[in-house]
Short mmCIF file of C-alpha atoms and ligand atoms in Angstrom, two decimals:
data_model
loop_
_atom_site.label_atom_id
_atom_site.label_comp_id
_atom_site.label_asym_id
_atom_site.label_seq_id
_atom_site.Cartn_x
_atom_site.Cartn_y
_atom_site.Cartn_z
CA UNK A 1 96.03 103.29 139.91
CA UNK A 2 96.73 100.40 137.25
CA UNK A 3 95.74 96.80 138.16
CA UNK A 4 99.66 96.15 138.19
CA UNK A 5 99.90 98.98 140.60
CA UNK A 6 97.37 97.61 142.54
CA UNK A 7 98.78 94.26 142.70
CA UNK A 8 101.79 95.54 144.29
CA UNK A 9 99.95 97.52 146.61
CA UNK A 10 98.08 94.54 147.57
CA UNK A 11 101.70 92.79 148.03
CA UNK A 12 100.70 90.48 144.93
CA UNK A 13 102.89 89.21 142.33
CA UNK A 14 105.67 91.76 140.85
CA UNK A 15 105.47 93.23 137.53
CA UNK A 16 106.85 91.61 134.45
CA UNK A 17 110.48 93.12 134.13
CA UNK A 18 110.22 93.45 130.27
CA UNK A 19 107.56 95.07 128.50
CA UNK A 20 106.58 94.62 124.66
CA UNK A 21 107.65 97.64 122.87
CA UNK A 22 108.39 97.03 119.15
CA UNK A 23 105.43 95.06 117.51
CA UNK A 24 106.30 92.51 115.13
CA UNK A 25 105.87 94.51 111.81
CA UNK A 26 108.43 96.99 113.20
CA UNK A 27 110.62 94.40 113.70
CA UNK A 28 110.29 92.05 110.66
CA UNK A 29 110.53 95.62 108.20
CA UNK A 30 113.54 96.85 110.47
CA UNK A 31 115.88 93.53 109.80
CA UNK A 32 114.14 92.85 106.34
CA UNK A 33 115.15 96.50 105.38
CA UNK A 34 118.60 96.36 106.65
CA UNK A 35 119.27 93.34 104.98
CA UNK A 36 117.62 94.86 101.26
CA UNK A 37 119.76 97.75 101.81
CA UNK A 38 123.05 96.22 102.32
CA UNK A 39 121.96 93.59 98.89
CA UNK A 40 120.86 96.90 97.21
CA UNK A 41 124.15 98.60 98.15
CA UNK A 42 126.57 95.87 97.15
CA UNK A 43 125.06 95.21 94.15
CA UNK A 44 124.57 98.70 92.64
CA UNK A 45 127.49 98.65 90.63
CA UNK A 46 126.17 96.40 87.80
CA UNK A 47 122.57 97.21 88.87
CA UNK A 48 121.03 93.70 87.35
CA UNK A 49 117.92 92.15 88.58
CA UNK A 50 119.24 91.88 91.96
CA UNK A 51 119.41 95.09 92.37
CA UNK A 52 116.22 96.52 91.12
CA UNK A 53 114.57 93.44 93.11
CA UNK A 54 116.51 94.66 96.34
CA UNK A 55 115.44 98.45 95.44
CA UNK A 56 111.79 97.98 94.98
CA UNK A 57 111.10 95.81 97.78
CA UNK A 58 112.51 98.51 99.86
CA UNK A 59 110.44 101.00 98.50
CA UNK A 60 107.75 99.04 99.20
CA UNK A 61 108.95 98.64 102.80
CA UNK A 62 108.95 102.50 103.30
CA UNK A 63 105.32 102.51 101.84
CA UNK A 64 103.94 100.12 104.26
CA UNK A 65 106.11 101.89 106.93
CA UNK A 66 104.45 105.09 106.42
CA UNK A 67 101.17 103.53 106.80
CA UNK A 68 102.24 101.89 109.96
CA UNK A 69 103.25 105.31 111.45
CA UNK A 70 99.70 106.28 111.15
CA UNK A 71 97.66 103.14 112.01
CA UNK A 72 100.14 101.44 113.85
CA UNK A 73 100.31 100.63 117.69
CA UNK A 74 101.42 103.35 120.21
CA UNK A 75 105.37 102.94 119.75
CA UNK A 76 105.43 102.73 115.68
CA UNK A 77 103.44 105.90 115.56
CA UNK A 78 105.23 109.14 114.21
CA UNK A 79 103.41 110.92 116.69
CA UNK A 80 104.79 109.07 119.65
CA UNK A 81 108.34 109.84 118.10
CA UNK A 82 108.79 112.68 115.91
CA UNK A 83 110.07 115.79 117.63
CA UNK A 84 110.66 119.17 116.62
CA UNK A 85 114.31 120.65 115.55
CA UNK A 86 113.98 122.35 118.91
CA UNK A 87 113.39 119.07 121.25
CA UNK A 88 115.79 116.98 119.18
CA UNK A 89 118.39 119.69 119.65
CA UNK A 90 117.62 119.70 123.46
CA UNK A 91 117.98 115.93 123.76
CA UNK A 92 121.40 115.65 121.95
CA UNK A 93 122.79 118.49 124.37
CA UNK A 94 121.48 116.21 127.13
CA UNK A 95 123.01 113.15 125.57
CA UNK A 96 126.61 115.60 125.65
CA UNK A 97 125.98 116.40 129.18
CA UNK A 98 125.34 112.88 130.23
CA UNK A 99 122.01 113.87 131.48
CA UNK A 100 119.87 112.16 128.53
CA UNK A 101 116.37 110.42 129.73
CA UNK A 102 115.70 107.06 128.69
CA UNK A 103 112.92 106.46 126.45
CA UNK A 104 110.80 103.37 126.15
CA UNK A 105 110.19 103.86 122.47
CA UNK A 106 112.30 106.01 120.33
CA UNK A 107 114.53 108.98 121.65
CA UNK A 108 114.09 112.30 119.77
CA UNK A 109 117.31 111.95 117.99
CA UNK A 110 116.32 108.45 117.31
CA UNK A 111 112.83 109.43 115.76
CA UNK A 112 114.49 112.42 113.57
CA UNK A 113 117.21 109.41 112.02
CA UNK A 114 114.37 107.27 111.13
CA UNK A 115 112.59 110.31 109.02
CA UNK A 116 116.00 110.90 107.40
CA UNK A 117 116.59 107.26 106.75
CA UNK A 118 112.84 106.71 105.16
CA UNK A 119 113.30 109.94 103.01
CA UNK A 120 116.97 109.02 101.79
CA UNK A 121 115.93 105.37 101.08
CA UNK A 122 112.47 107.00 99.34
CA UNK A 123 114.74 109.37 97.17
CA UNK A 124 116.94 106.74 96.63
CA UNK A 125 114.58 104.42 95.33
CA UNK A 126 112.93 107.12 93.21
CA UNK A 127 116.03 108.11 91.45
CA UNK A 128 116.79 104.30 91.03
CA UNK A 129 113.45 103.81 89.36
CA UNK A 130 113.91 107.36 87.15
CA UNK A 131 116.85 105.74 85.50
CA UNK A 132 114.84 102.93 84.06
CA UNK A 133 112.52 105.23 82.31
CA UNK A 134 112.43 106.14 78.78
CA UNK A 135 112.65 110.30 80.22
CA UNK A 136 115.84 109.59 81.91
CA UNK A 137 117.62 106.38 80.50
CA UNK A 138 121.15 107.29 80.41
CA UNK A 139 120.89 110.54 82.24
CA UNK A 140 124.33 110.91 84.11
CA UNK A 141 122.82 113.46 86.85
CA UNK A 142 120.21 110.87 87.70
CA UNK A 143 122.54 108.08 88.08
CA UNK A 144 125.30 110.54 90.04
CA UNK A 145 122.37 111.80 92.48
CA UNK A 146 121.08 107.96 92.76
CA UNK A 147 124.62 107.04 94.21
CA UNK A 148 124.91 110.15 96.11
CA UNK A 149 121.66 109.48 98.06
CA UNK A 150 122.75 105.82 98.40
CA UNK A 151 126.03 106.89 99.68
CA UNK A 152 124.36 109.90 101.99
CA UNK A 153 122.44 106.76 103.83
CA UNK A 154 125.29 104.51 104.30
CA UNK A 155 126.59 107.73 106.43
CA UNK A 156 123.43 107.95 108.40
CA UNK A 157 123.38 104.33 109.03
CA UNK A 158 126.91 104.51 110.47
CA UNK A 159 125.40 107.45 112.64
CA UNK A 160 121.95 105.31 113.17
CA UNK A 161 124.08 102.10 114.62
CA UNK A 162 126.43 104.50 116.82
CA UNK A 163 123.66 106.01 118.13
CA UNK A 164 121.86 102.44 119.17
CA UNK A 165 125.11 101.55 120.92
CA UNK A 166 125.94 105.12 122.50
CA UNK A 167 122.22 104.71 123.93
CA UNK A 168 122.64 100.71 124.81
CA UNK A 169 125.42 101.70 126.99
CA UNK A 170 124.28 104.84 128.42
CA UNK A 171 120.90 103.22 129.78
CA UNK A 172 122.49 99.62 130.53
CA UNK A 173 120.34 97.97 127.91
CA UNK A 174 120.76 95.88 124.89
CA UNK A 175 118.50 97.60 122.07
CA UNK A 176 119.49 95.82 119.63
CA UNK A 177 118.00 92.54 121.38
CA UNK A 178 115.14 94.49 121.80
CA UNK A 179 114.55 94.78 118.01
CA UNK A 180 114.78 90.94 117.76
CA UNK A 181 112.70 90.20 120.81
CA UNK A 182 110.36 93.36 120.76
CA UNK A 183 110.93 93.55 124.61
CA UNK A 184 112.53 96.08 126.85
CA UNK A 185 112.81 96.61 130.25
CA UNK A 186 109.96 98.29 131.86
CA UNK A 187 112.06 101.54 133.71
C1 HEM B 1 123.44 96.12 111.76
C2 HEM B 1 123.07 97.18 111.71
C3 HEM B 1 121.82 97.96 112.30
C4 HEM B 1 121.28 97.87 113.94
C5 HEM B 1 122.37 97.20 114.76
C6 HEM B 1 120.39 98.54 113.76
C7 HEM B 1 119.65 98.52 115.49
C8 HEM B 1 118.39 99.38 115.21
C9 HEM B 1 117.82 99.68 116.54
C10 HEM B 1 118.32 98.90 118.12
C11 HEM B 1 116.66 99.96 116.52
C12 HEM B 1 115.88 100.61 117.47
C13 HEM B 1 116.04 102.03 118.11
C14 HEM B 1 115.63 102.28 119.32
O1 HEM B 1 115.58 101.51 120.18
O2 HEM B 1 115.00 103.48 119.29
C15 HEM B 1 116.63 100.68 114.80
C16 HEM B 1 115.61 101.29 114.43
C17 HEM B 1 115.50 101.58 113.23
N1 HEM B 1 116.82 101.29 112.14
FE1 HEM B 1 118.23 100.16 112.41
N2 HEM B 1 120.15 98.89 112.65
C18 HEM B 1 121.15 98.36 111.94
C19 HEM B 1 120.98 98.83 110.48
C20 HEM B 1 119.82 99.43 110.05
C21 HEM B 1 119.74 100.19 108.58
C22 HEM B 1 120.87 99.35 107.76
C23 HEM B 1 118.74 100.51 108.29
C24 HEM B 1 118.12 101.27 107.21
C25 HEM B 1 118.81 101.48 105.84
C26 HEM B 1 117.81 100.56 109.63
C27 HEM B 1 116.96 101.56 109.81
C28 HEM B 1 116.08 101.75 111.27
C29 HEM B 1 114.74 102.34 111.05
C30 HEM B 1 114.07 103.07 110.17
C31 HEM B 1 114.70 102.39 112.32
C32 HEM B 1 113.01 102.70 113.12
C33 HEM B 1 112.26 101.52 112.93
C34 HEM B 1 110.75 101.46 113.30
O3 HEM B 1 110.05 102.04 114.42
O4 HEM B 1 110.35 100.67 112.58
N3 HEM B 1 118.83 100.35 110.37
N4 HEM B 1 117.61 99.90 114.22
C1 HEM B 2 117.22 102.28 98.36
C2 HEM B 2 117.64 101.06 97.36
C3 HEM B 2 118.68 101.31 96.47
C4 HEM B 2 119.92 101.30 96.93
C5 HEM B 2 120.65 101.68 98.26
C6 HEM B 2 120.93 101.60 95.92
C7 HEM B 2 122.03 101.97 95.71
C8 HEM B 2 122.68 102.00 94.15
C9 HEM B 2 124.47 101.98 94.18
C10 HEM B 2 125.34 102.41 95.47
C11 HEM B 2 124.59 102.20 92.77
C12 HEM B 2 125.99 102.33 92.16
C13 HEM B 2 126.43 103.60 91.38
C14 HEM B 2 127.45 103.41 90.86
O1 HEM B 2 128.44 103.02 91.24
O2 HEM B 2 127.44 103.64 89.47
C15 HEM B 2 123.47 101.93 92.14
C16 HEM B 2 123.55 101.91 90.97
C17 HEM B 2 122.23 101.79 89.92
N1 HEM B 2 120.77 101.37 90.49
FE1 HEM B 2 120.11 101.65 92.81
N2 HEM B 2 119.93 101.84 94.45
C18 HEM B 2 118.64 101.15 95.07
C19 HEM B 2 117.29 101.60 94.26
C20 HEM B 2 117.64 101.06 93.11
C21 HEM B 2 116.08 100.87 92.47
C22 HEM B 2 114.43 101.31 92.89
C23 HEM B 2 116.53 101.19 91.03
C24 HEM B 2 115.62 100.65 89.96
C25 HEM B 2 113.82 100.59 90.04
C26 HEM B 2 118.03 101.19 90.94
C27 HEM B 2 118.48 101.28 89.69
C28 HEM B 2 120.10 101.28 89.59
C29 HEM B 2 120.68 101.44 88.08
C30 HEM B 2 120.03 101.38 87.20
C31 HEM B 2 122.14 101.68 88.51
C32 HEM B 2 122.95 101.88 87.51
C33 HEM B 2 123.54 103.40 87.54
C34 HEM B 2 124.58 102.64 86.28
O3 HEM B 2 124.11 103.00 85.26
O4 HEM B 2 125.88 102.88 86.60
N3 HEM B 2 118.22 101.35 92.33
N4 HEM B 2 122.36 101.92 92.75
#
């Protein structure tokens, strides 16, 4: 029995209604990433210094998040939210049947989305960098692959935000606010 349960058992103070789920690094990472992604996307057409700086900053954030996924606190760790395709599909079936459970950390579909976003953003960054190298300078195909990855990422972001909104309504909680404050309802 935890200290909190003991306290309740003893008729003492009630446990806090909300607990810390997202650590500061995850929150700063998230909103910096969203801002930089918008910046990189909107400056892609002329691909000046701003575009390249935003692109490299995103690549840096990806590296940081990957390391944090192994050494960060519980809810930031890949081990706590990356699930097998079978588990993700089972979760999505439960969503369709309106009986998906609530997760304190990322749900299995959210976990799959995070992996997809990280991979797609890394690929966008790598192909962007390739265009600046002698070997691929002016290579049309690299430019097209880069643009395709960027557009596919936009598609993922649309589903990401829809998923966040859907989950917020399904469990009557404001997940966007939680990504700002770091706190979520206990149960
Ligand atoms: C205004 C738009 C956005 C909103 C409202 C939003 C909201 C959120 C929320 C609420 C979460 C936590 C999900 C959960 O509770 O399980 C989250 C996670 C995440 N979002 Fe977004 N997001 C937005 C844009 C973006 C963009 C543009 C990207 C990337 C290009 C992105 C990438 C991610 C990633 C990687 C995570 C996982 C966070 C982590 O564990 O490090 N988001 N987002
Ligand atoms: C993940 C972050 C990035 C996103 C979302 C992104 C997005 C885009 C988009 C949408 C375009 C427009 C393609 C077109 O309309 O022709 C573009 C072009 C370009 N990007 Fe990125 N980019 C990113 C990272 C980078 C990086 C890191 C570099 C270089 C180090 C880079 C270099 C370029 C260049 C040189 C072009 C111009 C291609 C041309 O000649 O039209 N990008 N990018």
